[in-house]
Short mmCIF file of C-alpha atoms in Angstrom, two decimals:
data_model
loop_
_atom_site.label_atom_id
_atom_site.label_comp_id
_atom_site.label_asym_id
_atom_site.label_seq_id
_atom_site.Cartn_x
_atom_site.Cartn_y
_atom_site.Cartn_z
CA UNK A 1 17.51 17.24 -11.68
CA UNK A 2 15.01 19.63 -13.03
CA UNK A 3 11.68 18.68 -14.69
CA UNK A 4 13.37 19.61 -18.13
CA UNK A 5 16.27 17.13 -17.51
CA UNK A 6 14.31 14.35 -15.71
CA UNK A 7 14.23 11.03 -17.61
CA UNK A 8 10.95 10.01 -19.01
CA UNK A 9 9.52 7.46 -16.68
CA UNK A 10 7.19 5.37 -18.79
CA UNK A 11 4.88 2.97 -16.89
CA UNK A 12 2.78 0.28 -18.29
CA UNK A 13 -0.48 -1.46 -17.03
CA UNK A 14 -0.48 -5.13 -16.25
CA UNK A 15 -2.62 -7.48 -18.37
CA UNK A 16 -6.21 -7.76 -17.36
CA UNK A 17 -7.29 -10.59 -14.82
CA UNK A 18 -10.52 -11.69 -16.17
CA UNK A 19 -12.19 -14.84 -17.43
CA UNK A 20 -15.57 -15.71 -19.08
CA UNK A 21 -17.27 -15.57 -15.70
CA UNK A 22 -16.26 -12.05 -14.90
CA UNK A 23 -19.31 -10.18 -13.53
CA UNK A 24 -17.57 -7.15 -12.01
CA UNK A 25 -14.64 -5.40 -13.38
CA UNK A 26 -12.61 -3.21 -10.99
CA UNK A 27 -10.49 -0.62 -12.79
CA UNK A 28 -7.65 1.28 -11.24
CA UNK A 29 -5.79 4.10 -13.00
CA UNK A 30 -2.14 2.76 -13.40
CA UNK A 31 -0.02 0.53 -11.11
CA UNK A 32 2.18 2.44 -8.71
CA UNK A 33 5.87 1.89 -8.27
CA UNK A 34 5.43 -0.77 -5.53
CA UNK A 35 3.04 -2.67 -7.76
CA UNK A 36 5.29 -2.35 -10.78
CA UNK A 37 8.35 -3.47 -8.79
CA UNK A 38 6.51 -6.56 -7.43
CA UNK A 39 4.63 -7.26 -10.67
CA UNK A 40 1.39 -7.40 -8.63
CA UNK A 41 -1.71 -5.44 -8.60
CA UNK A 42 -2.05 -3.29 -5.48
CA UNK A 43 1.27 -4.50 -3.79
CA UNK A 44 1.86 -1.27 -1.76
CA UNK A 45 1.46 -2.44 1.88
CA UNK A 46 -0.65 0.52 2.77
CA UNK A 47 -3.03 0.28 -0.26
CA UNK A 48 -6.34 -0.89 1.22
CA UNK A 49 -7.48 -2.67 -1.96
CA UNK A 50 -6.96 -6.43 -0.85
CA UNK A 51 -8.70 -5.53 2.62
CA UNK A 52 -11.52 -3.79 0.84
CA UNK A 53 -12.12 -6.63 -1.66
CA UNK A 54 -11.74 -9.14 1.24
CA UNK A 55 -14.51 -7.59 3.02
CA UNK A 56 -16.74 -7.45 -0.11
CA UNK A 57 -16.07 -11.05 -1.14
CA UNK A 58 -16.13 -12.19 2.50
CA UNK A 59 -12.87 -14.24 1.74
CA UNK A 60 -9.51 -14.05 3.60
CA UNK A 61 -7.53 -12.76 0.62
CA UNK A 62 -4.87 -11.23 2.65
CA UNK A 63 -3.57 -14.63 3.81
CA UNK A 64 -3.29 -15.92 0.32
CA UNK A 65 -0.21 -15.92 -1.88
CA UNK A 66 -0.63 -13.36 -4.80
CA UNK A 67 -1.64 -15.97 -7.43
CA UNK A 68 -4.24 -17.51 -5.24
CA UNK A 69 -5.71 -14.05 -4.54
CA UNK A 70 -6.21 -13.60 -8.21
CA UNK A 71 -7.87 -17.09 -8.53
CA UNK A 72 -10.20 -16.21 -5.44
CA UNK A 73 -11.18 -12.83 -7.33
CA UNK A 74 -12.08 -14.86 -10.51
CA UNK A 75 -14.00 -17.49 -8.57
CA UNK A 76 -16.06 -14.59 -7.06
CA UNK A 77 -16.54 -13.06 -10.61
CA UNK A 78 -14.28 -10.21 -10.05
CA UNK A 79 -11.88 -8.94 -12.72
CA UNK A 80 -8.92 -6.33 -12.48
CA UNK A 81 -7.42 -3.92 -15.03
CA UNK A 82 -6.48 -0.26 -15.35
CA UNK A 83 -7.77 2.53 -17.43
CA UNK A 84 -4.35 3.70 -18.67
CA UNK A 85 -2.35 1.39 -20.70
CA UNK A 86 0.76 3.38 -20.50
CA UNK A 87 1.91 6.90 -19.41
CA UNK A 88 4.97 8.70 -18.10
CA UNK A 89 4.85 9.35 -14.30
CA UNK A 90 7.55 10.00 -11.82
CA UNK A 91 6.52 8.16 -8.57
CA UNK A 92 3.07 6.64 -8.00
CA UNK A 93 0.71 9.66 -7.65
CA UNK A 94 -2.11 9.87 -10.25
CA UNK A 95 -1.61 13.71 -10.32
CA UNK A 96 1.74 13.10 -11.87
CA UNK A 97 0.39 11.03 -14.85
CA UNK A 98 1.32 12.71 -18.14
CA UNK A 99 1.05 11.47 -21.81
CA UNK A 100 -1.50 8.84 -20.97
CA UNK A 101 -2.52 6.22 -23.37
CA UNK A 102 -5.89 4.71 -22.43
CA UNK A 103 -6.45 1.04 -22.24
CA UNK A 104 -9.02 -0.55 -24.75
CA UNK A 105 -11.68 -0.91 -22.33
CA UNK A 106 -14.48 -1.38 -24.83
CA UNK A 107 -12.78 -4.37 -26.45
CA UNK A 108 -12.23 -5.98 -23.09
CA UNK A 109 -15.95 -5.37 -21.84
CA UNK A 110 -17.15 -6.85 -25.19
CA UNK A 111 -15.27 -10.05 -24.46
CA UNK A 112 -17.04 -10.49 -21.06
CA UNK A 113 -20.49 -11.88 -21.63
CA UNK A 114 -21.45 -12.10 -17.88
CA UNK A 115 -20.15 -8.58 -17.02
CA UNK A 116 -22.66 -6.59 -15.06
CA UNK A 117 -20.70 -3.74 -13.39
CA UNK A 118 -17.57 -1.80 -13.98
CA UNK A 119 -16.21 -0.15 -10.74
CA UNK A 120 -13.66 2.61 -10.74
CA UNK A 121 -11.03 2.57 -8.01
CA UNK A 122 -10.70 6.28 -7.42
CA UNK A 123 -11.42 9.54 -9.03
CA UNK A 124 -8.71 9.36 -11.79
CA UNK A 125 -9.93 6.00 -12.96
CA UNK A 126 -13.53 7.10 -12.90
CA UNK A 127 -12.82 10.35 -14.86
CA UNK A 128 -10.80 8.51 -17.51
CA UNK A 129 -12.86 5.37 -17.64
CA UNK A 130 -16.27 7.11 -17.84
CA UNK A 131 -14.74 9.23 -20.81
CA UNK A 132 -13.73 6.09 -22.95
CA UNK A 133 -16.07 3.42 -21.97
CA UNK A 134 -19.37 2.89 -23.88
CA UNK A 135 -21.46 0.80 -21.59
CA UNK A 136 -23.98 -1.52 -23.11
CA UNK A 137 -27.49 -1.96 -21.64
CA UNK A 138 -27.61 -3.46 -18.17
CA UNK A 139 -23.94 -2.44 -17.30
CA UNK A 140 -23.63 -0.48 -14.18
CA UNK A 141 -20.84 2.01 -13.69
CA UNK A 142 -19.80 2.52 -10.03
CA UNK A 143 -17.35 5.12 -8.67
CA UNK A 144 -15.48 4.15 -5.56
CA UNK A 145 -13.24 5.93 -3.15
CA UNK A 146 -9.52 5.08 -3.96
CA UNK A 147 -7.94 2.27 -2.17
CA UNK A 148 -4.67 4.28 -2.21
CA UNK A 149 -3.06 5.40 1.06
CA UNK A 150 -2.90 8.99 -0.73
CA UNK A 151 -6.73 9.04 -0.37
CA UNK A 152 -7.15 9.68 3.32
CA UNK A 153 -10.70 8.86 3.85
CA UNK A 154 -10.92 6.36 6.81
CA UNK A 155 -11.06 2.79 5.99
CA UNK A 156 -14.39 2.16 7.41
CA UNK A 157 -15.83 4.81 5.11
CA UNK A 158 -14.13 3.17 2.14
CA UNK A 159 -15.35 -0.21 3.03
CA UNK A 160 -18.90 1.09 3.34
CA UNK A 161 -18.67 2.58 -0.04
CA UNK A 162 -17.21 -0.46 -1.54
CA UNK A 163 -20.13 -2.68 -0.22
CA UNK A 164 -22.15 -1.70 -3.26
CA UNK A 165 -20.12 -4.12 -5.11
CA UNK A 166 -21.60 -7.36 -3.28
CA UNK A 167 -24.64 -7.95 -5.49
CA UNK A 168 -22.46 -8.35 -8.62
CA UNK A 169 -20.36 -11.23 -7.05
CA UNK A 170 -20.55 -14.90 -7.62
CA UNK A 171 -21.50 -16.54 -4.30
CA UNK A 172 -20.30 -20.04 -3.53
#
């Protein structure tokens, strides 16, 4: 199949995982194929997201069933969403994203009264998110190395970079 005859593969973001206590919003680009198939954020087994956030929150998220992971994030004041609402993309690489429609980040941010930081999981998320987000006073924008296995930085270096999120968490 050539690029001219390849079917359009439209991918859509999940709903945001947030509540009124969200202090930190982590934004990815667009769910990959493994996540879309599982209907779960960061479902690819080699994606380091859950390990990275477990280290930041100091909670054993890996052992929890997916719905409990999301609840644990919300208890820590962490929300999830993506900067792209829908796009065409064969496969899961950000470089293959075409015809992207951005998410309405500003509306979501305006609905989160305790929000103190928005963290971008990877360069694509940061590039798009920083272009469309209009941060209010006191809102920090943080660029993080991607949790994706396609981003080959060692896990320890990613974990060190992600540790800047700790001050924005709700502590038990």
